[in-house]
PDB file of C-alpha atoms in Angstrom:
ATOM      1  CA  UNK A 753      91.583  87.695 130.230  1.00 47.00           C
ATOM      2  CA  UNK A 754      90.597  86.702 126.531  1.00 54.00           C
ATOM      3  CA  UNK A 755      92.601  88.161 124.440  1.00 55.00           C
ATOM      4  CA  UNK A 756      91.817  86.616 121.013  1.00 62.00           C
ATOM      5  CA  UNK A 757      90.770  88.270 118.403  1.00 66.00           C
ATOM      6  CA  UNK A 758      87.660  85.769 117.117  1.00 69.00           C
ATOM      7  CA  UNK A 759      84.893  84.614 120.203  1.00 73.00           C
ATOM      8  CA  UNK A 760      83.769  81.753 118.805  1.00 74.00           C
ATOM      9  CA  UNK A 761      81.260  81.475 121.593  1.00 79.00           C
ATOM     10  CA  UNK A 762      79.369  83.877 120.001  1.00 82.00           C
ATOM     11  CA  UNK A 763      78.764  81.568 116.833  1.00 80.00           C
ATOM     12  CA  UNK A 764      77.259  79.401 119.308  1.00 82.00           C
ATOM     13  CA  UNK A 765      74.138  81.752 119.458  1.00 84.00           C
ATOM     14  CA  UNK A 766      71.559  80.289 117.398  1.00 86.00           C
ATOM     15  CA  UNK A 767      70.388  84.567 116.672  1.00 86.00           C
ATOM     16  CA  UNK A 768      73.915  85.372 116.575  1.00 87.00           C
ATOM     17  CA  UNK A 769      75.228  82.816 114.072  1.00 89.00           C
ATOM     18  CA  UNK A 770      72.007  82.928 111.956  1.00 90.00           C
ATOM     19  CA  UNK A 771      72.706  86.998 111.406  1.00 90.00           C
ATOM     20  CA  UNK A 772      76.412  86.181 110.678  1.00 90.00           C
ATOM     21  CA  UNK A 773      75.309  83.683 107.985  1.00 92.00           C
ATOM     22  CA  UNK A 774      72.595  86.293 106.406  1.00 93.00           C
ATOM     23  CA  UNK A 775      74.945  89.230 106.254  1.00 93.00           C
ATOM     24  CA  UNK A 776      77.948  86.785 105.002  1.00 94.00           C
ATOM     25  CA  UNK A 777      75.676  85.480 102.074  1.00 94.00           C
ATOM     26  CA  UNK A 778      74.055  88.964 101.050  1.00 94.00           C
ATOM     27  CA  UNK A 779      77.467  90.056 101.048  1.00 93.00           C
ATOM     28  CA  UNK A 780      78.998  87.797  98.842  1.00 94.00           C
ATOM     29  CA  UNK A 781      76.021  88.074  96.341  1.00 93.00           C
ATOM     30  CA  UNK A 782      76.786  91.503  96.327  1.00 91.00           C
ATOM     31  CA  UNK A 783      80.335  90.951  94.726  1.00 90.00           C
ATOM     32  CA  UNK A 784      77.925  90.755  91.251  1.00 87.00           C
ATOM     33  CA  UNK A 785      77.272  94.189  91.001  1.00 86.00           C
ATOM     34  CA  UNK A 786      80.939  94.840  90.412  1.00 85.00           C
ATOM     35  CA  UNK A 787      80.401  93.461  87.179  1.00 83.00           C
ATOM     36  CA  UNK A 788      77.226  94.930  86.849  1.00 83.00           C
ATOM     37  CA  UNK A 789      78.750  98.069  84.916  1.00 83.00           C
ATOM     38  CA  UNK A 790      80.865  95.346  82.485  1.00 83.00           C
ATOM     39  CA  UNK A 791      77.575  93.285  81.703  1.00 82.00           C
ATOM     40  CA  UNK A 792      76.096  96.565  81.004  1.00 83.00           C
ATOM     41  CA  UNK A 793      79.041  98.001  78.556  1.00 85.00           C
ATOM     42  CA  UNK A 794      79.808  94.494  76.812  1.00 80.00           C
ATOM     43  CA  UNK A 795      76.846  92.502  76.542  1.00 78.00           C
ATOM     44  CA  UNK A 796      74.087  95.445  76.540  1.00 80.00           C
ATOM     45  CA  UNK A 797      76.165  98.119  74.468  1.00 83.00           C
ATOM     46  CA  UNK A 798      75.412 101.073  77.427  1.00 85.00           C
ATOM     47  CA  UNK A 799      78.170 103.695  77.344  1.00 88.00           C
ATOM     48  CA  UNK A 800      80.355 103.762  80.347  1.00 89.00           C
ATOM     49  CA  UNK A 801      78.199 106.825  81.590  1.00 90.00           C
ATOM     50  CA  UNK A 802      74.945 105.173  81.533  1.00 87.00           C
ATOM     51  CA  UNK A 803      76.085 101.941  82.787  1.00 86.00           C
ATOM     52  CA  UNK A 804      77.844 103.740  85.366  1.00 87.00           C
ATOM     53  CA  UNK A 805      74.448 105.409  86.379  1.00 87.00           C
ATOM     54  CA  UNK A 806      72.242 102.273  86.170  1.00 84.00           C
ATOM     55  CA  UNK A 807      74.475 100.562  88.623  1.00 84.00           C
ATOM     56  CA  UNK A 808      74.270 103.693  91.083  1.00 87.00           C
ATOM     57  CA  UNK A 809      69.937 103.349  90.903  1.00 85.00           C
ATOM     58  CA  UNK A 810      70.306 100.215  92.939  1.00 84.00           C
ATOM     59  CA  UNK A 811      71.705 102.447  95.467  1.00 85.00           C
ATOM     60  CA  UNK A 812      69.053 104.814  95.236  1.00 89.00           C
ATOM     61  CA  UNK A 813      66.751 102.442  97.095  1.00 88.00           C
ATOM     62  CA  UNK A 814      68.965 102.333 100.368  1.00 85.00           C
ATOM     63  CA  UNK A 815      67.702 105.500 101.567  1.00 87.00           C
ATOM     64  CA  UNK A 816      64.388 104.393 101.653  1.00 88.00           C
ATOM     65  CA  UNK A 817      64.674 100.880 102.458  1.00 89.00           C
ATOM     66  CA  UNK A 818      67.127 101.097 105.434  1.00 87.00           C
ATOM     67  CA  UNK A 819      64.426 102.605 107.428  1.00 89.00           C
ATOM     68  CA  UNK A 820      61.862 100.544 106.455  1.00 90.00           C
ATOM     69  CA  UNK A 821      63.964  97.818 107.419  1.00 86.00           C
ATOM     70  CA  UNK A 822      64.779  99.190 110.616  1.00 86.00           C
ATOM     71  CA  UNK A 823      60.806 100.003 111.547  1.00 91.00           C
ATOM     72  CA  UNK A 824      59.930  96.562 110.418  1.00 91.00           C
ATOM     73  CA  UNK A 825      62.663  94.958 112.796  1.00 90.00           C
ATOM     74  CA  UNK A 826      60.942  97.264 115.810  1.00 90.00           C
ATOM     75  CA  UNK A 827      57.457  96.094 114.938  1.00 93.00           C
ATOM     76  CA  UNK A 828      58.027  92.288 113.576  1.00 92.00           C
ATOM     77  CA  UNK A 829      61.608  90.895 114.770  1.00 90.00           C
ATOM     78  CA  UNK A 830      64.368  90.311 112.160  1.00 90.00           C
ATOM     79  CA  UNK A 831      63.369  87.324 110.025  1.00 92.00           C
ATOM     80  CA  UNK A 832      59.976  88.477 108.286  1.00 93.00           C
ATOM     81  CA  UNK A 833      62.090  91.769 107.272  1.00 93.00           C
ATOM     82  CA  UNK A 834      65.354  89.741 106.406  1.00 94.00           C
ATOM     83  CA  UNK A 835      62.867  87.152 104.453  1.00 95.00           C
ATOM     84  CA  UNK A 836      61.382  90.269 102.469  1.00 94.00           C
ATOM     85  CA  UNK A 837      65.104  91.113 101.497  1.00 95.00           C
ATOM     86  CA  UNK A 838      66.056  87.687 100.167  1.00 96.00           C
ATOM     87  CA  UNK A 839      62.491  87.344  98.241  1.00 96.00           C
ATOM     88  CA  UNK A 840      63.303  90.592  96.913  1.00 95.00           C
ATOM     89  CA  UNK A 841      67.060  89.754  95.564  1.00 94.00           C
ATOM     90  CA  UNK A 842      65.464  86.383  94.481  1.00 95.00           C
ATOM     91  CA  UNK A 843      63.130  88.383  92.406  1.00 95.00           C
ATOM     92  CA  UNK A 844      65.894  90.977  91.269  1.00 92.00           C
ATOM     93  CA  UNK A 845      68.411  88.325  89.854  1.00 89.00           C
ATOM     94  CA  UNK A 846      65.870  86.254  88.128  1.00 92.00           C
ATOM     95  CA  UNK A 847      64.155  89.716  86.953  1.00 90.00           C
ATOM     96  CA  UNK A 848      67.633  90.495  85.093  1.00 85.00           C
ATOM     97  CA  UNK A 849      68.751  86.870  83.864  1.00 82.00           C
ATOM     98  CA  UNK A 850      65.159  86.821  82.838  1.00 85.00           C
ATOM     99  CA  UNK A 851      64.560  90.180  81.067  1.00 80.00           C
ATOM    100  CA  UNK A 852      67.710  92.169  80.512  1.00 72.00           C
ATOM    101  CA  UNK A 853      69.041  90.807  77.272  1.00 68.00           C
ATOM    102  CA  UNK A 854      68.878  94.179  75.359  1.00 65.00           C
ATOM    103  CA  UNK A 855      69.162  98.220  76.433  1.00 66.00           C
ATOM    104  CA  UNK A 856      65.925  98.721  77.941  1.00 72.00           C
ATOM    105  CA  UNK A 857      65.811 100.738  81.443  1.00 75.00           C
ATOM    106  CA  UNK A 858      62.432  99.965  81.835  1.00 81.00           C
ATOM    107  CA  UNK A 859      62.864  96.556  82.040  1.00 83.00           C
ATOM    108  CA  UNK A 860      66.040  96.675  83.676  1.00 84.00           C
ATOM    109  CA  UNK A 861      64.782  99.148  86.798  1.00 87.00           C
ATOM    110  CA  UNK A 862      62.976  96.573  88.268  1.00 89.00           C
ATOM    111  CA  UNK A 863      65.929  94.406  88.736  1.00 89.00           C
ATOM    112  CA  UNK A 864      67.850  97.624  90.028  1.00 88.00           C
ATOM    113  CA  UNK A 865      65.267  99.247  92.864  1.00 90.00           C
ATOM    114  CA  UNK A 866      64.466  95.828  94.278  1.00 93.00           C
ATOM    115  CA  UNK A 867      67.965  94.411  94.547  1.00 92.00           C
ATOM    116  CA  UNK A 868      69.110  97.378  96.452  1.00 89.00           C
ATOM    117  CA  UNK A 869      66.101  97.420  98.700  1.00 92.00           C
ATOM    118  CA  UNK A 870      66.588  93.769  99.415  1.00 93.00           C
ATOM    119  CA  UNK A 871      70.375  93.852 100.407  1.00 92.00           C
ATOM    120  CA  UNK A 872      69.082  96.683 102.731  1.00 90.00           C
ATOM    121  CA  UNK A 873      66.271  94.674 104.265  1.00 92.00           C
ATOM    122  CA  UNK A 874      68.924  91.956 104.871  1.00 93.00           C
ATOM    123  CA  UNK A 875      71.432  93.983 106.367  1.00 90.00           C
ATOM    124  CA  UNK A 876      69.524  96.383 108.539  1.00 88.00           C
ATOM    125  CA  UNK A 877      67.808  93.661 110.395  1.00 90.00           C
ATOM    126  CA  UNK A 878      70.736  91.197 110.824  1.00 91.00           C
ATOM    127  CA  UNK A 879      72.665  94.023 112.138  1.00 89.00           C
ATOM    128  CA  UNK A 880      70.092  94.678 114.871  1.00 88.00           C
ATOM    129  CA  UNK A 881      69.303  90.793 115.546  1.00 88.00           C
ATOM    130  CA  UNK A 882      73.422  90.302 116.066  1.00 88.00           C
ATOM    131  CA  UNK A 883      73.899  93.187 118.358  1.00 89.00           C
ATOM    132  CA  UNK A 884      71.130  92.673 120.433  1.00 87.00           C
ATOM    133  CA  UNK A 885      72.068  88.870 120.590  1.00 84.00           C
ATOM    134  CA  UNK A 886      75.674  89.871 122.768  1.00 87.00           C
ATOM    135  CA  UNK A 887      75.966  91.370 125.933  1.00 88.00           C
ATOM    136  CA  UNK A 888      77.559  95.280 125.652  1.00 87.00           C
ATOM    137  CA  UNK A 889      80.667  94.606 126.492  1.00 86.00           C
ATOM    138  CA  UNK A 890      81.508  92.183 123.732  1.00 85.00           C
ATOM    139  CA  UNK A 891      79.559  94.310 120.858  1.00 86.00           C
ATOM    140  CA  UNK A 892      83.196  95.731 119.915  1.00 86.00           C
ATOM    141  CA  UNK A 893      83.945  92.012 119.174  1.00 85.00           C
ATOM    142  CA  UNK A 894      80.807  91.067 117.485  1.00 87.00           C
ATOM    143  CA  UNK A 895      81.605  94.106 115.100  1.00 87.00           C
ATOM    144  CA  UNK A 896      84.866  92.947 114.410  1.00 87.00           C
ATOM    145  CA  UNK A 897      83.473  89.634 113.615  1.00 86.00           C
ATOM    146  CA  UNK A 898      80.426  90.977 111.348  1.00 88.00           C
ATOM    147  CA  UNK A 899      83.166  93.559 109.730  1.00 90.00           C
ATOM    148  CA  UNK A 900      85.804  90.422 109.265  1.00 89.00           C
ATOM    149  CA  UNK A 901      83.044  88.237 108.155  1.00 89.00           C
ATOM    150  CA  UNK A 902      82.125  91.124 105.505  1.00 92.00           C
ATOM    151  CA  UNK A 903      85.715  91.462 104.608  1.00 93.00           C
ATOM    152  CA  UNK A 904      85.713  88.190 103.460  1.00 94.00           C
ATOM    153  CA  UNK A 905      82.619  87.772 101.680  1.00 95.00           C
ATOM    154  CA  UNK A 906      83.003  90.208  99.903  1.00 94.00           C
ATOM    155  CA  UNK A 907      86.686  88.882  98.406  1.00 95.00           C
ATOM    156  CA  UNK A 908      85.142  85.539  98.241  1.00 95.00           C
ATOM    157  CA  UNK A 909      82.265  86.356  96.118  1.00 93.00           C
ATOM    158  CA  UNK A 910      84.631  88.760  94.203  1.00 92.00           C
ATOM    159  CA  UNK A 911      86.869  86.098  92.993  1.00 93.00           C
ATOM    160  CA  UNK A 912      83.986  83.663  92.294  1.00 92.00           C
ATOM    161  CA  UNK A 913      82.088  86.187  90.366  1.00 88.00           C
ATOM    162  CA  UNK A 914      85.056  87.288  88.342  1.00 87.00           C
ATOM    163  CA  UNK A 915      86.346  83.698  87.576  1.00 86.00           C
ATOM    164  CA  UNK A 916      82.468  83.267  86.353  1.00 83.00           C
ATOM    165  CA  UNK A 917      82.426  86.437  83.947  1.00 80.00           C
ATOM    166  CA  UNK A 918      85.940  85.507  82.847  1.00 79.00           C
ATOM    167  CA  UNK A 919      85.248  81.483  82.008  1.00 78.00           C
ATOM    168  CA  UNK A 920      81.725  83.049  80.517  1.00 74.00           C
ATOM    169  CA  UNK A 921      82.568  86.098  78.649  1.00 72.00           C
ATOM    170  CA  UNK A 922      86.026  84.751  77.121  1.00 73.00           C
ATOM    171  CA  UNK A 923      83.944  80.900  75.957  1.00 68.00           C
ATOM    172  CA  UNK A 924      86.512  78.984  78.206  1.00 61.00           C
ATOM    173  CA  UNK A 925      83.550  77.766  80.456  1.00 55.00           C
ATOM    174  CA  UNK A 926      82.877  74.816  78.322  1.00 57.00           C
ATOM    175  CA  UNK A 927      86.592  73.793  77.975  1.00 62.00           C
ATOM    176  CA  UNK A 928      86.886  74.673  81.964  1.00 59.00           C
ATOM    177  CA  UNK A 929      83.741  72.555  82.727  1.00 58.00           C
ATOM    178  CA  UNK A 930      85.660  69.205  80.335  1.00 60.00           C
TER     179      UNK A 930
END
């Protein structure tokens, strides 16, 4: 019997890799709205409060979102939903790196709501496309691959993100960079 821990025949599902791939990258972008609620306090001057409560109205959009997600994976397959999800971060980064240089919630909500809805519409559907993808007695596995593979992402992005804000916040990124 296999006892190990990892099946790396699994990987070698085209579906199965591709939703491992997804869900590790949307993960590790993630890791920046830990510092979400810093950028907020330091750069734009929000109280803790409010920059605490900005960062929770990108979760605001997972209860709508999730579902969507979910019906669009029923009606479409996973890739025009997970597609939708990455065009949406896309937009949500470049919305706040963009537009976001002063206290303005208007501005700043767009960036919010579509973020959340976009990791959602990524996740949902590469959950689905992963577990169908393995036969039922090896979805306990695949879990503990997508929850490992999570795991790590997230640590990953979480030290790249913080190294980032730290080199960039402190000025050391041009002295780093030499």
């Amino acid at each position: 019997a296999n006892a190990s821990i990892l099946d790396f025949d699994l990987m070698k599902k085209k579906s199965f890799f591709s939703s491992s791939s997804c869900i590790f990258f949307i993960q590790f972008v993630i890791m920046v709205t830990v510092f979400w609620s810093i950028y907020f306090q330091n750069i734009l001057g929000f109280s803790a409060s409010k920059a605490g409560l900005y960062s929770f109205y990108a979760n605001i959009p997972l209860l709508v979102a999730a579902p969507i997600g979910g019906f669009l994976v029923d009606r479409l397959g996973p890739r025009i939903p997970v597609m939708i999800g990455f065009g949406l971060v896309l937009f949500s980064l470049t919305w706040l790196v963009l537009f976001c240089r002063h206290e303005n919630l208007f501005l700043l909500m767009p960036t919010l709501i579509t973020f959340g809805s976009g990791a959602t519409m990524i996740f949902t559907p590469s959950f689905v496309a992963m577990m169908n993808e393995v036969p039922s007695e090896k979805r306990g596995i695949a879990s503990g691959i997508n929850a490992a593979l999570r795991q790590f992402s997230s640590t990953l992005g979480l030290a790249l993100f913080g190294t980032l804000y730290s080199l960039i916040y402190y000025g050391n990124l041009g002295a780093f960079l030499q």
